GROMACS .gro file of C-alpha atoms in nm:
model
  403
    1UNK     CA    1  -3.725   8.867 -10.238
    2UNK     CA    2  -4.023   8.670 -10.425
    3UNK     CA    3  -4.287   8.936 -10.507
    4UNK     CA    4  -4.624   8.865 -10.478
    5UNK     CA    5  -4.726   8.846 -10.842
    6UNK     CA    6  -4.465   8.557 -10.887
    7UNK     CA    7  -4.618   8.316 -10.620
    8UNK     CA    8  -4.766   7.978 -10.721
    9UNK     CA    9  -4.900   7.878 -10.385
   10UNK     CA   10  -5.151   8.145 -10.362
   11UNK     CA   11  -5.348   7.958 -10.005
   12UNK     CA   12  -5.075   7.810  -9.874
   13UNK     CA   13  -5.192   7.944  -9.546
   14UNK     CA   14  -5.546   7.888  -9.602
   15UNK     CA   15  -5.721   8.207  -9.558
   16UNK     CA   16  -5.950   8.200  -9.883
   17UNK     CA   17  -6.148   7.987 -10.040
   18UNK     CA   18  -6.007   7.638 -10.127
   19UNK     CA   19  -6.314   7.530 -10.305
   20UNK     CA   20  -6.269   7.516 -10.680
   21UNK     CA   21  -6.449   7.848 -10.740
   22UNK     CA   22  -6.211   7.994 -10.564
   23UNK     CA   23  -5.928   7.831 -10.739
   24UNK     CA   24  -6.051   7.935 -11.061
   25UNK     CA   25  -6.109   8.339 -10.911
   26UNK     CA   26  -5.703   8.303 -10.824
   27UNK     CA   27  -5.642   8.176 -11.184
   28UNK     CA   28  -5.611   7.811 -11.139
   29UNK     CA   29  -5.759   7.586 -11.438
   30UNK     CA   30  -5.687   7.912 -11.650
   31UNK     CA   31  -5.663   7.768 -12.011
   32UNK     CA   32  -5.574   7.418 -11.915
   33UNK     CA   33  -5.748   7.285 -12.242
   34UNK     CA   34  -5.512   7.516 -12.436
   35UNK     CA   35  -5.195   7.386 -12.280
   36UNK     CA   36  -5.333   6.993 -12.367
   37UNK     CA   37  -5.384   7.143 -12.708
   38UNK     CA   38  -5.017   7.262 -12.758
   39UNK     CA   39  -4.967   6.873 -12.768
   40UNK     CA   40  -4.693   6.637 -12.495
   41UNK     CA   41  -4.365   6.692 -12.667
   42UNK     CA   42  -4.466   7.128 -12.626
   43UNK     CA   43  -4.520   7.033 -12.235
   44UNK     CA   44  -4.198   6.827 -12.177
   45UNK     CA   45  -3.976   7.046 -12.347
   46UNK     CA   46  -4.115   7.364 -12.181
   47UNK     CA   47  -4.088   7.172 -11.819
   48UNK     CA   48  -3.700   7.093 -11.909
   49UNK     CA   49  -3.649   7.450 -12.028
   50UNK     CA   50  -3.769   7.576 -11.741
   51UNK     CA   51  -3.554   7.441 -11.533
   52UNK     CA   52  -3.755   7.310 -11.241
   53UNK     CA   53  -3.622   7.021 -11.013
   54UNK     CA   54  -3.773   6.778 -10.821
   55UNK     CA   55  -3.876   6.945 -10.526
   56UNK     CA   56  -3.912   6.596 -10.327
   57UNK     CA   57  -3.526   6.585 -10.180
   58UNK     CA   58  -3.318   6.433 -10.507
   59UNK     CA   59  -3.358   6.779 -10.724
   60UNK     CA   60  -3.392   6.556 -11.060
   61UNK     CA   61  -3.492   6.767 -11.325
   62UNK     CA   62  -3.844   6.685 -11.367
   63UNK     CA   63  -3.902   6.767 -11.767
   64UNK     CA   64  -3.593   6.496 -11.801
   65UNK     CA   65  -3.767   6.259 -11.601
   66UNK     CA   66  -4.123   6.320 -11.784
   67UNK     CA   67  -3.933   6.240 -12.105
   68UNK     CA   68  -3.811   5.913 -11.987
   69UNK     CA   69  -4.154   5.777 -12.031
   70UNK     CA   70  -4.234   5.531 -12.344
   71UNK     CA   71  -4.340   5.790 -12.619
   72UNK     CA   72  -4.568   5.531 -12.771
   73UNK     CA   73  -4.788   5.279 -12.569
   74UNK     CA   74  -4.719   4.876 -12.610
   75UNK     CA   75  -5.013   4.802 -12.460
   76UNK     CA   76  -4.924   4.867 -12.089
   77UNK     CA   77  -5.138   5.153 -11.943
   78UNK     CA   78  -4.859   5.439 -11.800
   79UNK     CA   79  -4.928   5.553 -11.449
   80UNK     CA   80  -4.847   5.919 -11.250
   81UNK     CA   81  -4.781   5.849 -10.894
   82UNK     CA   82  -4.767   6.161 -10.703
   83UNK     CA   83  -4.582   6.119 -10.369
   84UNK     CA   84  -4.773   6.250 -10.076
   85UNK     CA   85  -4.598   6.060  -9.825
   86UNK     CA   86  -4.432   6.324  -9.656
   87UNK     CA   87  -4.281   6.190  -9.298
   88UNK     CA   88  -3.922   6.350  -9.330
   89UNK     CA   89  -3.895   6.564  -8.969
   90UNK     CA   90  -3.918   6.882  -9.036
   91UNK     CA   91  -4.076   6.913  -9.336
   92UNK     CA   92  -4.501   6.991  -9.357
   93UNK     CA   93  -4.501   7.187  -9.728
   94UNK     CA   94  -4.680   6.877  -9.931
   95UNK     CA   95  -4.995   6.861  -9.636
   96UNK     CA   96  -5.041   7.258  -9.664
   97UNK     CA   97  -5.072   7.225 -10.033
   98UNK     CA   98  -5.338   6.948  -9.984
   99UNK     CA   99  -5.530   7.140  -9.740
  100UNK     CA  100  -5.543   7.477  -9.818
  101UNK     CA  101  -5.451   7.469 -10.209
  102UNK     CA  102  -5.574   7.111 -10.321
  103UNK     CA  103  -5.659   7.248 -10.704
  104UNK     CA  104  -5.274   7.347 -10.765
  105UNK     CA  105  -5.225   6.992 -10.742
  106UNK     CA  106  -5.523   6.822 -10.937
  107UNK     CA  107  -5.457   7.034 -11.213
  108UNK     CA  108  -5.064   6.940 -11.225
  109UNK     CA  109  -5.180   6.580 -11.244
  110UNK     CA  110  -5.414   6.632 -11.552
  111UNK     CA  111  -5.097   6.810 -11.737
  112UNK     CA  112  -4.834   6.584 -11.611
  113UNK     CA  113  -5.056   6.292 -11.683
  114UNK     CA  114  -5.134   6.382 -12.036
  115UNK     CA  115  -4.737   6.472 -12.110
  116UNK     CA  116  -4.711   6.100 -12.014
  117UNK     CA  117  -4.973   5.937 -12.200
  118UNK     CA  118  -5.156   5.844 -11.844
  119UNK     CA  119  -5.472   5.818 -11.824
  120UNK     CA  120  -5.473   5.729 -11.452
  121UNK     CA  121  -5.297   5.892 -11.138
  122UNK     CA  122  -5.288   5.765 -10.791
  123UNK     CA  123  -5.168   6.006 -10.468
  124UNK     CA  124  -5.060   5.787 -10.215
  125UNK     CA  125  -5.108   6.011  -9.911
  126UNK     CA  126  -4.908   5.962  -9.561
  127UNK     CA  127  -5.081   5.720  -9.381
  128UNK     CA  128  -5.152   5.981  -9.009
  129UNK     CA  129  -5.247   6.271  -9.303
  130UNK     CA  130  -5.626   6.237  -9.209
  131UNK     CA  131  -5.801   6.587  -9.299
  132UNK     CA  132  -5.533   6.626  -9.560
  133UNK     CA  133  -5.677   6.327  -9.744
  134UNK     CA  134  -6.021   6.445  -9.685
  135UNK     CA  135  -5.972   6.809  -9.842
  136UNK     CA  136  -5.779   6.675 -10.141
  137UNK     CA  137  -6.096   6.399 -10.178
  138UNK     CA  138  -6.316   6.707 -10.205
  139UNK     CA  139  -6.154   6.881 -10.397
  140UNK     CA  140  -6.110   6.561 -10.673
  141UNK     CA  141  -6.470   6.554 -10.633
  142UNK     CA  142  -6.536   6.902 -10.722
  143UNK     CA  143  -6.358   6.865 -11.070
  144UNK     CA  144  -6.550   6.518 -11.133
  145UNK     CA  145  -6.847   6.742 -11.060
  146UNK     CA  146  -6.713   7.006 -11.289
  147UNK     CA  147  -6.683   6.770 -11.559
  148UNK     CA  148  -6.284   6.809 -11.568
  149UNK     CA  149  -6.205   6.453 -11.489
  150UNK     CA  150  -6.349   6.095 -11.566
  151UNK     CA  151  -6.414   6.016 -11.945
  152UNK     CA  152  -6.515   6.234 -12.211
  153UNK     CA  153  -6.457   6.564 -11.984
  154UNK     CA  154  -6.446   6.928 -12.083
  155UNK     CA  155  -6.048   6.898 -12.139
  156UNK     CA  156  -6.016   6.642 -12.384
  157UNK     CA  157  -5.835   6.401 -12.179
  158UNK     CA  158  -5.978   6.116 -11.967
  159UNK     CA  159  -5.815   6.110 -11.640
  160UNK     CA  160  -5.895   5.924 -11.343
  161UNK     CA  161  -5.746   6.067 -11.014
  162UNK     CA  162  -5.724   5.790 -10.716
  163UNK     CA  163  -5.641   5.857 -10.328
  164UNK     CA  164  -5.434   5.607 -10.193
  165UNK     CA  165  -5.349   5.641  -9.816
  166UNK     CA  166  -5.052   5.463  -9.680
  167UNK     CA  167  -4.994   5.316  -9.304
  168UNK     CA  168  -4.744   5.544  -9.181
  169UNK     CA  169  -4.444   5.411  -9.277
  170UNK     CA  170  -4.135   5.682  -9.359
  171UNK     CA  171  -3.965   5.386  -9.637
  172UNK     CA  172  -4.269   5.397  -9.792
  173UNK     CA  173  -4.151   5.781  -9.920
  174UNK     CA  174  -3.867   5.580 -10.134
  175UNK     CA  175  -4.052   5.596 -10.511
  176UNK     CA  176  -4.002   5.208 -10.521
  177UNK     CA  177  -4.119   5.128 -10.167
  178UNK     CA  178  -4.400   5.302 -10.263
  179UNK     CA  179  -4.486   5.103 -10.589
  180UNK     CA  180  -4.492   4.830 -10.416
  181UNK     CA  181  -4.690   4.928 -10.116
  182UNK     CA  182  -4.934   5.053 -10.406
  183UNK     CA  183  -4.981   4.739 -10.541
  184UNK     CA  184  -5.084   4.554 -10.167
  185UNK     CA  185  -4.704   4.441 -10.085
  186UNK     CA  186  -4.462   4.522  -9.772
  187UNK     CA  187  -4.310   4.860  -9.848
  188UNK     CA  188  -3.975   4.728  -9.916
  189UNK     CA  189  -3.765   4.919 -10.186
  190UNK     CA  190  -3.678   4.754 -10.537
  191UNK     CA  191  -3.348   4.723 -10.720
  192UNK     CA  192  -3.254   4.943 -11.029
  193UNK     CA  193  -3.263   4.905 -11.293
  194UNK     CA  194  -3.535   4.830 -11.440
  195UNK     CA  195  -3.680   5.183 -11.378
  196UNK     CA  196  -4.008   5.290 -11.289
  197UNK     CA  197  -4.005   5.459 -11.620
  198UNK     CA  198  -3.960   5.093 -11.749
  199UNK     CA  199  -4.180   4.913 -11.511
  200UNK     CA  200  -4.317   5.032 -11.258
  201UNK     CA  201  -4.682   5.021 -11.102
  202UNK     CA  202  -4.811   4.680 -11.202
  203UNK     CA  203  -4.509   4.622 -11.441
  204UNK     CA  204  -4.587   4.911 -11.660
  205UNK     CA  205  -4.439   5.266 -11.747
  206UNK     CA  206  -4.449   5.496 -11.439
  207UNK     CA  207  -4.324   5.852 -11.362
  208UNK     CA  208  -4.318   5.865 -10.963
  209UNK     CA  209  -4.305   6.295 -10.860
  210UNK     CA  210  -4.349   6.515 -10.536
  211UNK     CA  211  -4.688   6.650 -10.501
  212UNK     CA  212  -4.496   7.060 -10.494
  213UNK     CA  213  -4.301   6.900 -10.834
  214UNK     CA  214  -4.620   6.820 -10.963
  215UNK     CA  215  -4.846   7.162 -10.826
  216UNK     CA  216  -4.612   7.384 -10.972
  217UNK     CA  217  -4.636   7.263 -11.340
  218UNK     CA  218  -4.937   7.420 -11.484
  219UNK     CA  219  -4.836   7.777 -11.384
  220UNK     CA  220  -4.505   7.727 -11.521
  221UNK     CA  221  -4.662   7.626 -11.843
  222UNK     CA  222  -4.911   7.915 -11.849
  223UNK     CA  223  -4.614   8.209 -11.777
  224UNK     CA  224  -4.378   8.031 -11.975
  225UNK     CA  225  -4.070   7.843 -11.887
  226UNK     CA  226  -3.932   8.172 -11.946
  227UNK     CA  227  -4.083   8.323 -11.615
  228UNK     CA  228  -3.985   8.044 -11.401
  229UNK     CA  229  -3.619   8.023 -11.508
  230UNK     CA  230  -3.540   8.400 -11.444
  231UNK     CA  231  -3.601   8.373 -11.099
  232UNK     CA  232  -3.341   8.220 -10.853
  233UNK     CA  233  -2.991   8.149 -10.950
  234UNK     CA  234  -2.841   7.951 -11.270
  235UNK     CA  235  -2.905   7.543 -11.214
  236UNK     CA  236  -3.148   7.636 -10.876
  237UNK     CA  237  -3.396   7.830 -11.049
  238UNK     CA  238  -3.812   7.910 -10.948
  239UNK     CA  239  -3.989   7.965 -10.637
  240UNK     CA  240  -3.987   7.664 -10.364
  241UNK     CA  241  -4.153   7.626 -10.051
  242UNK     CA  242  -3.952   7.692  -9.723
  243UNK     CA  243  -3.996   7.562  -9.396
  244UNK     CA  244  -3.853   7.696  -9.085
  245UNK     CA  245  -3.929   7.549  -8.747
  246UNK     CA  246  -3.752   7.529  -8.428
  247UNK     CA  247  -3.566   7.819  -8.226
  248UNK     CA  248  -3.694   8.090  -8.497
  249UNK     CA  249  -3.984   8.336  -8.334
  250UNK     CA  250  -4.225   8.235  -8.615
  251UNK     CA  251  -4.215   7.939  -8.793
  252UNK     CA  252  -4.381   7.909  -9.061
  253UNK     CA  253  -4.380   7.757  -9.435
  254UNK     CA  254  -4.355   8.006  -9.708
  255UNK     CA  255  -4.324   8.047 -10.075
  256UNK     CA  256  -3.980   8.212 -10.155
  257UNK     CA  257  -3.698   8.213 -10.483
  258UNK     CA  258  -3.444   7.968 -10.501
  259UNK     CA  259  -3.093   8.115 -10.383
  260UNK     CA  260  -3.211   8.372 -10.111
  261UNK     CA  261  -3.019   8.426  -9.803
  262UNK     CA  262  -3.076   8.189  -9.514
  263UNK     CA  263  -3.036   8.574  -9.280
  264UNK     CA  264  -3.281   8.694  -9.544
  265UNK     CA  265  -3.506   8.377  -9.538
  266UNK     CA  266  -3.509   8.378  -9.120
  267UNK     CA  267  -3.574   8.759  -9.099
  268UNK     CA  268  -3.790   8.826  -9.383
  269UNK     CA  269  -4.063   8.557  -9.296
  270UNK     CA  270  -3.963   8.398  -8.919
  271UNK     CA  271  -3.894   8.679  -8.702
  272UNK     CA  272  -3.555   8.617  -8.654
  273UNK     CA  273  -3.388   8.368  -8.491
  274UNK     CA  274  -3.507   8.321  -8.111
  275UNK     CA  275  -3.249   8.531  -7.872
  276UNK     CA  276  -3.083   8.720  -8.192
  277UNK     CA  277  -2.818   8.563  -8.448
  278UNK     CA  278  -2.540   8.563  -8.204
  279UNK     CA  279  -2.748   8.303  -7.977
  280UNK     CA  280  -2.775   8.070  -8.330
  281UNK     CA  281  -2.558   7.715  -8.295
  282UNK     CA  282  -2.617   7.522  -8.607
  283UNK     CA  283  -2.924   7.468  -8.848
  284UNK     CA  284  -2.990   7.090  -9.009
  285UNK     CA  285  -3.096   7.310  -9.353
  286UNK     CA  286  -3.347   7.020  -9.570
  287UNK     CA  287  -3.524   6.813  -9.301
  288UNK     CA  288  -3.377   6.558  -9.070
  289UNK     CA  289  -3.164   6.365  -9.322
  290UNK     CA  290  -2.917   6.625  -9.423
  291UNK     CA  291  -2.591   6.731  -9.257
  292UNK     CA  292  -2.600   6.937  -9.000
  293UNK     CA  293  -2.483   7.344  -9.065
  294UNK     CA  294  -2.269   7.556  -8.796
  295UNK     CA  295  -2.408   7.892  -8.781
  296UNK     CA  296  -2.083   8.081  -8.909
  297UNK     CA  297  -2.162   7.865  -9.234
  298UNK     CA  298  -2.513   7.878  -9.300
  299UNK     CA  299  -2.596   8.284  -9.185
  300UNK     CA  300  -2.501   8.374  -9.540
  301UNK     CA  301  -2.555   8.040  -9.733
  302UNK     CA  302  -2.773   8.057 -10.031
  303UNK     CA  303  -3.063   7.825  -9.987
  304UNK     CA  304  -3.061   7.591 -10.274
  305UNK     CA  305  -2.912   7.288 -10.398
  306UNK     CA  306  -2.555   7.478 -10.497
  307UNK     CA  307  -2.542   7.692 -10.197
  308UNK     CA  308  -2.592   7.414  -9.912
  309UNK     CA  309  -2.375   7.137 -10.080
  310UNK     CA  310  -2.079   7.395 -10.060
  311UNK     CA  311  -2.145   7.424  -9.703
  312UNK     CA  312  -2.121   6.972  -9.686
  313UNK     CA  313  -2.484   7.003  -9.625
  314UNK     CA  314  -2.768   6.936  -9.845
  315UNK     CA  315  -3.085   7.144  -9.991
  316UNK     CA  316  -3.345   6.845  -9.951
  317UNK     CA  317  -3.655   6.889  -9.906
  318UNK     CA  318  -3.572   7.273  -9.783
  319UNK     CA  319  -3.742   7.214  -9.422
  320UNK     CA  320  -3.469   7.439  -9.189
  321UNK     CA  321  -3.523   7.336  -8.791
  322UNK     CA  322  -3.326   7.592  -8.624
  323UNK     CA  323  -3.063   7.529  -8.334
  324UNK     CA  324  -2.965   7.767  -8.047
  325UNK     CA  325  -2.692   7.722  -7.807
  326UNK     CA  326  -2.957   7.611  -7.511
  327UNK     CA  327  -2.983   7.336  -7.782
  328UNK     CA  328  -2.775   6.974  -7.670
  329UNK     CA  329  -2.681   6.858  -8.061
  330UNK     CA  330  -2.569   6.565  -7.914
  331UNK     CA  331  -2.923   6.480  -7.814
  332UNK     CA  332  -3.083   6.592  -8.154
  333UNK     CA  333  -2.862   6.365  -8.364
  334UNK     CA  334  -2.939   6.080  -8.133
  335UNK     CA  335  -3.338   6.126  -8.145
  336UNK     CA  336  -3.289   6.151  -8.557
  337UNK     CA  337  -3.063   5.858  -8.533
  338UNK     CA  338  -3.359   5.679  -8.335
  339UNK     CA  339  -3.612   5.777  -8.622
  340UNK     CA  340  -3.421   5.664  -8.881
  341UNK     CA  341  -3.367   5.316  -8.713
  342UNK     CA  342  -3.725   5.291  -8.654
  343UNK     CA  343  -3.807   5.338  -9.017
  344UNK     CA  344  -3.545   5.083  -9.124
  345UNK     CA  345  -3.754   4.835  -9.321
  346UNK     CA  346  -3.482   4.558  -9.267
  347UNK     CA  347  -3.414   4.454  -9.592
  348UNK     CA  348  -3.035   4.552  -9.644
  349UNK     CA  349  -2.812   4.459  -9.352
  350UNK     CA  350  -2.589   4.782  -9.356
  351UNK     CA  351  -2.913   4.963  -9.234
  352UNK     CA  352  -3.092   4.714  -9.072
  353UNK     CA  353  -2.788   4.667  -8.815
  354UNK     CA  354  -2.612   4.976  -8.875
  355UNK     CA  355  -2.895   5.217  -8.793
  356UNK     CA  356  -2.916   5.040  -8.444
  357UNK     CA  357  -2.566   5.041  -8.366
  358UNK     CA  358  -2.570   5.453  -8.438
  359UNK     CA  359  -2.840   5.474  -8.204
  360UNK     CA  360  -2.705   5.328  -7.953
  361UNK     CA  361  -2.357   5.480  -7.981
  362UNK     CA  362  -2.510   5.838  -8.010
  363UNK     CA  363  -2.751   5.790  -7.675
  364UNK     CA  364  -2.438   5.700  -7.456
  365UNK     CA  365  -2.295   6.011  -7.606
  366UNK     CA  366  -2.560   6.170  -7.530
  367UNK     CA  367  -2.595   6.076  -7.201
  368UNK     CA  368  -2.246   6.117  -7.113
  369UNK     CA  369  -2.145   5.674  -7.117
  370UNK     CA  370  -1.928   5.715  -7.395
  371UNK     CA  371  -1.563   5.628  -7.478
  372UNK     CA  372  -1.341   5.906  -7.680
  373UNK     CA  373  -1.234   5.586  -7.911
  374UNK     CA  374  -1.611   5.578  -7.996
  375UNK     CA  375  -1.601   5.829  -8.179
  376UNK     CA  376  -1.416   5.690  -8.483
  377UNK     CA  377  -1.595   5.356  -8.450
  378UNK     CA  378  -1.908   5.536  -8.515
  379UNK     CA  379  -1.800   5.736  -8.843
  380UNK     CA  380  -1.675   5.391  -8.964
  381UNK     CA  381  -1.999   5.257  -8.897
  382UNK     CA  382  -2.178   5.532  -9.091
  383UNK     CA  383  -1.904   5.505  -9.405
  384UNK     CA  384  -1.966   5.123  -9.385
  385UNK     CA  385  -2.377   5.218  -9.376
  386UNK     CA  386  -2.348   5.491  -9.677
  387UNK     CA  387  -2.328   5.376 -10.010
  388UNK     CA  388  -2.392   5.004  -9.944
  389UNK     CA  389  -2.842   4.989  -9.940
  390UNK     CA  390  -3.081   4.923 -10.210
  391UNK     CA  391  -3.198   5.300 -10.148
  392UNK     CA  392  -3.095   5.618  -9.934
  393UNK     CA  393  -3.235   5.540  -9.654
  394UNK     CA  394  -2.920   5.399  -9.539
  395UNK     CA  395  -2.736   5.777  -9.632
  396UNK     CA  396  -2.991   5.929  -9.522
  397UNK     CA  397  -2.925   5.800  -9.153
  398UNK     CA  398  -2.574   5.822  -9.169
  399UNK     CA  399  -2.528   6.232  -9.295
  400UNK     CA  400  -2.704   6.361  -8.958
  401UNK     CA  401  -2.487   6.185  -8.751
  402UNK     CA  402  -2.121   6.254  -8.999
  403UNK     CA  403  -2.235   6.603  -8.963
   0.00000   0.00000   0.00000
């Protein structure tokens, strides 16, 4: 169990002060001068020895994907673009850290920014995150205020922090999708290569991370990478925010070390699961894209990216809804299957079509129209969906309804 001394997230639930004073009193903006000083090539390495990945889904080690950036300019500007668009079911851990604990993430974009030679970052916020978007403006205020951003301020580094907020569209989470809906276009993912890294916003060098990816760097740099990496289990290492919703007594999002228990996870911090363990059916474990877990698998699972892909699951974005056996899985995959052809955007035909035809196949299944023959027909459509799209959309859809 995560002790209290090791937490990041130290408002995650918003019951003190979110103002910047009380960010500083709780030791954020703690010698953030000295960790520019220690110079970019200090802050990458210490990011990749520490172990951290991308907290967004992918698990990319972020100090690998910092150090894909240009180390010298050629004249393009380099960007950070900090993904707030958080619309994956099930998952709410990105709008409590804007709320309640803004400064964890202003901070990470000074340090992240400077590692990268960017002098600008832009947080493009879900477009229906309304007070989320207010409380981080006020809290990007505060530091322009404070003299720690804009030119010539009290860290060395001019950094300009801008608030983007998008129209609601889930494709828009896609780091592409989201460049280009950043620049005025339709949301509509690119091809790779070239890379963001390469060219990205506007054609130059860009480093697209989650907003938790990006929260969690200054403390890591301040303790050491030393501190992070001891926690958790080899390769899934450091603290990550869990969500549980669903058929648990309390949900709730809270900060906990990679590798614990999903039992421990579900008792420790939720209760327990609605009607005792024996009445659990099946948990999708990372947010509505990702497998769905039987309950003789996932009781004892480690919850991290090892532990669930041994199960044929995924970690994601760690956002656990909970099943019980008054629960009609049948039903739940075909409502995910009906958000995920929704958010289609339409550009690759394996999705655009494909997404539909799962739909449609899972509601007569649901609703008891179905053929037994159907059943393989739809698994071929999801093998002939997976794979085959610009981006992961296309998997994405296809895993809930495989598992």
């Amino acid at each position: 169990m995560l002790q209290d001394k090791d937490r990041i997230f130290t408002n995650i639930y918003g019951l003190k002060d979110k103002s910047l004073k009380g960010a500083m009193s709780r030791g954020h903006w703690d010698g953030t001068k000295q960790i520019l000083e220690k110079g970019r090539d200090w802050i990458v390495n210490e990011m990749k020895a520490s172990g951290l990945r991308g907290r967004g889904g992918a698990g990319f080690p972020t100090g690998l994907k910092w150090s894909f950036m240009p180390k010298e300019s050629d004249g393009r500007p380099h960007y950070l673009v900090v993904n707030a668009d958080e619309s994956e079911p099930g998952t709410c851990k990105d709008r409590d850290i804007m709320r309640h604990d803004p400064h964890t993430l202003i901070e990470g974009c000074v340090v992240a920014s400077f590692a990268m030679g960017a002098n600008a970052a832009y947080i493009y916020v879900r477009g229906e995150y309304i007070r989320e978007r207010e409380a981080l403006q006020a809290a990007i205020d505060e530091c322009y205020d404070a003299g720690l951003l804009g030119k010539n301020n009290k860290l060395g580094w001019d950094m300009e922090i801008y608030v983007h907020h998008g129209a609601g569209a889930y494709i828009c989470g896609e780091e592409t999708a989201l460049l280009e809906s950043l620049e005025g276009k339709k949301g509509q993912p690119r091809l790779k290569p070239p890379f963001p890294a390469n060219m990205g916003l506007y054609g130059c060098p860009t480093t697209v991370n989650n907003v938790e990816s990006i929260a969690v760097a200054p403390t890591i740099l301040r303790r050491g990478a030393g501190w992070f990496s001891s926690i958790g289990r080899p390769n899934n290492v450091g603290t990550k925010l869990f969500m549980l919703s669903g058929h648990v007594n309390k949900p709730c999002t809270v900060e906990e070390e990679m590798g614990i228990t999903f039992r421990e996870l579900v008792d420790r911090h939720a209760g327990g699961i609605r009607g005792g363990w024996d009445n659990l059916l099946a948990v999708i474990p990372g947010g509505a894209s990702c497998p769905i877990v039987p309950a003789k698998d996932i009781i004892d699972c480690p919850m991290d990216f090892d532990g669930l892909r041994a199960v044929g699951s995924s970690f994601g974005t760690a956002a656990a809804i909970v099943m019980d056996k008054s629960t009609d899985v049948i039903k739940a995959i075909a409502r995910i299957s009906a958000f995920f052809k929704h958010e289609s955007c339409g550009q690759c035909t394996p999705c655009r079509e494909g997404t539909g035809w799962m739909w449609r196949v899972m509601e007569r299944m649901a609703k008891g129209n179905a053929h037994k023959r159907e059943i393989d027909m739809l698994f071929q459509v999801t093998k002939q969906i997976e794979g085959h799209t610009i981006c992961a959309l296309g998997d994405a859809a296809a895993w809930p309804v495989q598992g």
